[in-house]
PDB file of C-alpha atoms in Angstrom:
ATOM      1  CA  UNK A   1     -22.706  39.294  26.938  1.00 59.00           C
ATOM      2  CA  UNK A   2     -24.199  39.943  30.371  1.00 74.00           C
ATOM      3  CA  UNK A   3     -24.845  43.410  31.703  1.00 73.00           C
ATOM      4  CA  UNK A   4     -22.033  43.364  34.285  1.00 77.00           C
ATOM      5  CA  UNK A   5     -19.494  42.440  31.628  1.00 77.00           C
ATOM      6  CA  UNK A   6     -20.717  45.045  29.218  1.00 76.00           C
ATOM      7  CA  UNK A   7     -20.646  47.704  31.934  1.00 76.00           C
ATOM      8  CA  UNK A   8     -17.055  46.733  32.854  1.00 79.00           C
ATOM      9  CA  UNK A   9     -15.997  46.932  29.203  1.00 80.00           C
ATOM     10  CA  UNK A  10     -17.639  50.345  28.818  1.00 79.00           C
ATOM     11  CA  UNK A  11     -15.754  51.583  31.855  1.00 80.00           C
ATOM     12  CA  UNK A  12     -12.518  50.326  30.423  1.00 80.00           C
ATOM     13  CA  UNK A  13     -13.252  51.999  27.033  1.00 77.00           C
ATOM     14  CA  UNK A  14     -14.051  55.318  28.803  1.00 75.00           C
ATOM     15  CA  UNK A  15     -10.720  55.144  30.591  1.00 75.00           C
ATOM     16  CA  UNK A  16      -8.891  54.431  27.329  1.00 74.00           C
ATOM     17  CA  UNK A  17     -10.693  57.285  25.675  1.00 73.00           C
ATOM     18  CA  UNK A  18      -9.421  59.688  28.312  1.00 69.00           C
ATOM     19  CA  UNK A  19      -5.815  58.323  27.991  1.00 70.00           C
ATOM     20  CA  UNK A  20      -5.934  58.661  24.254  1.00 66.00           C
ATOM     21  CA  UNK A  21      -7.461  62.148  24.210  1.00 61.00           C
ATOM     22  CA  UNK A  22      -4.305  63.873  25.421  1.00 55.00           C
ATOM     23  CA  UNK A  23      -1.995  61.849  23.163  1.00 59.00           C
ATOM     24  CA  UNK A  24      -4.299  62.293  20.205  1.00 55.00           C
ATOM     25  CA  UNK A  25      -4.508  66.026  20.602  1.00 54.00           C
ATOM     26  CA  UNK A  26      -0.735  66.457  20.517  1.00 56.00           C
ATOM     27  CA  UNK A  27      -0.336  64.000  17.638  1.00 54.00           C
ATOM     28  CA  UNK A  28      -3.224  65.529  15.691  1.00 56.00           C
ATOM     29  CA  UNK A  29      -1.709  68.996  15.764  1.00 54.00           C
ATOM     30  CA  UNK A  30       1.339  67.847  13.814  1.00 55.00           C
ATOM     31  CA  UNK A  31       0.038  64.880  11.702  1.00 59.00           C
ATOM     32  CA  UNK A  32      -3.684  65.132  10.984  1.00 61.00           C
ATOM     33  CA  UNK A  33      -5.367  66.850   8.068  1.00 58.00           C
ATOM     34  CA  UNK A  34      -8.688  68.644   8.237  1.00 62.00           C
ATOM     35  CA  UNK A  35     -11.503  67.645   5.895  1.00 59.00           C
ATOM     36  CA  UNK A  36     -15.233  68.175   6.023  1.00 62.00           C
ATOM     37  CA  UNK A  37     -16.785  65.023   7.370  1.00 67.00           C
ATOM     38  CA  UNK A  38     -19.886  63.911   9.296  1.00 77.00           C
ATOM     39  CA  UNK A  39     -17.462  62.182  11.695  1.00 85.00           C
ATOM     40  CA  UNK A  40     -15.005  63.695  14.139  1.00 86.00           C
ATOM     41  CA  UNK A  41     -11.913  62.423  16.001  1.00 88.00           C
ATOM     42  CA  UNK A  42     -12.683  60.748  19.333  1.00 88.00           C
ATOM     43  CA  UNK A  43     -15.932  59.361  17.970  1.00 90.00           C
ATOM     44  CA  UNK A  44     -16.850  55.653  18.319  1.00 94.00           C
ATOM     45  CA  UNK A  45     -18.188  54.138  15.143  1.00 95.00           C
ATOM     46  CA  UNK A  46     -19.743  50.757  14.316  1.00 96.00           C
ATOM     47  CA  UNK A  47     -17.613  48.586  12.034  1.00 97.00           C
ATOM     48  CA  UNK A  48     -19.355  46.944   9.088  1.00 96.00           C
ATOM     49  CA  UNK A  49     -16.850  44.096   9.404  1.00 96.00           C
ATOM     50  CA  UNK A  50     -14.435  43.168  12.212  1.00 96.00           C
ATOM     51  CA  UNK A  51     -10.686  43.316  11.178  1.00 95.00           C
ATOM     52  CA  UNK A  52     -10.197  40.103  13.208  1.00 93.00           C
ATOM     53  CA  UNK A  53     -12.794  37.584  14.598  1.00 94.00           C
ATOM     54  CA  UNK A  54     -11.604  38.313  18.147  1.00 93.00           C
ATOM     55  CA  UNK A  55     -11.563  42.105  17.844  1.00 94.00           C
ATOM     56  CA  UNK A  56     -14.361  44.482  18.792  1.00 95.00           C
ATOM     57  CA  UNK A  57     -16.942  45.498  16.262  1.00 95.00           C
ATOM     58  CA  UNK A  58     -16.460  49.229  16.983  1.00 95.00           C
ATOM     59  CA  UNK A  59     -13.559  51.633  16.461  1.00 96.00           C
ATOM     60  CA  UNK A  60     -12.414  54.959  17.951  1.00 94.00           C
ATOM     61  CA  UNK A  61     -11.599  57.427  15.195  1.00 93.00           C
ATOM     62  CA  UNK A  62      -8.253  59.064  15.936  1.00 91.00           C
ATOM     63  CA  UNK A  63      -7.595  61.295  12.952  1.00 88.00           C
ATOM     64  CA  UNK A  64      -8.556  61.807   9.333  1.00 88.00           C
ATOM     65  CA  UNK A  65      -5.800  61.288   6.795  1.00 86.00           C
ATOM     66  CA  UNK A  66      -7.816  61.827   3.580  1.00 86.00           C
ATOM     67  CA  UNK A  67     -11.267  62.819   2.530  1.00 84.00           C
ATOM     68  CA  UNK A  68     -12.521  59.288   3.039  1.00 87.00           C
ATOM     69  CA  UNK A  69      -9.794  57.798   5.221  1.00 91.00           C
ATOM     70  CA  UNK A  70      -9.376  57.609   9.002  1.00 92.00           C
ATOM     71  CA  UNK A  71      -6.780  56.283  11.382  1.00 93.00           C
ATOM     72  CA  UNK A  72      -8.720  54.409  14.059  1.00 95.00           C
ATOM     73  CA  UNK A  73      -8.199  52.156  17.065  1.00 95.00           C
ATOM     74  CA  UNK A  74     -10.085  48.943  17.427  1.00 96.00           C
ATOM     75  CA  UNK A  75     -10.180  47.228  20.839  1.00 95.00           C
ATOM     76  CA  UNK A  76      -8.571  43.772  20.608  1.00 94.00           C
ATOM     77  CA  UNK A  77      -6.891  44.703  17.315  1.00 95.00           C
ATOM     78  CA  UNK A  78      -4.993  48.029  17.527  1.00 94.00           C
ATOM     79  CA  UNK A  79      -4.572  50.850  15.045  1.00 95.00           C
ATOM     80  CA  UNK A  80      -6.089  50.469  11.646  1.00 95.00           C
ATOM     81  CA  UNK A  81      -6.685  52.534   8.535  1.00 95.00           C
ATOM     82  CA  UNK A  82     -10.386  52.701   7.622  1.00 96.00           C
ATOM     83  CA  UNK A  83     -12.368  54.115   4.780  1.00 94.00           C
ATOM     84  CA  UNK A  84     -15.724  55.734   5.630  1.00 92.00           C
ATOM     85  CA  UNK A  85     -17.273  52.773   3.696  1.00 94.00           C
ATOM     86  CA  UNK A  86     -15.944  50.531   6.482  1.00 96.00           C
ATOM     87  CA  UNK A  87     -17.993  52.017   9.267  1.00 94.00           C
ATOM     88  CA  UNK A  88     -21.214  53.794  10.191  1.00 92.00           C
ATOM     89  CA  UNK A  89     -22.343  56.032  13.002  1.00 87.00           C
ATOM     90  CA  UNK A  90     -22.784  54.095  16.206  1.00 76.00           C
ATOM     91  CA  UNK A  91     -26.332  53.976  17.599  1.00 70.00           C
ATOM     92  CA  UNK A  92     -26.831  55.779  20.883  1.00 61.00           C
ATOM     93  CA  UNK A  93     -25.727  53.745  23.915  1.00 62.00           C
ATOM     94  CA  UNK A  94     -28.064  52.800  26.749  1.00 57.00           C
ATOM     95  CA  UNK A  95     -25.322  53.909  29.119  1.00 51.00           C
ATOM     96  CA  UNK A  96     -25.490  57.555  27.891  1.00 50.00           C
TER      97      UNK A  96
END
């Protein structure tokens, strides 16, 4: 992937994050549970395995539904249920 394409994708992801933030906050108040976790909603994580060969290899955590389970959104795939075994913290981005 060239730098221009990656930059454009990062811009699109940032825009989607902003759109999701409001919706997620309202939905979280009525549907999400609170557990102690090293992860938090609105955090991008690196997937250990893509759910689909054409989907992204990262996911945006939306809300925690159990001690180990998260509802997440994967670009190119959609919403998915993940276990903490399915992802790891994403390394820092060069785009800051």
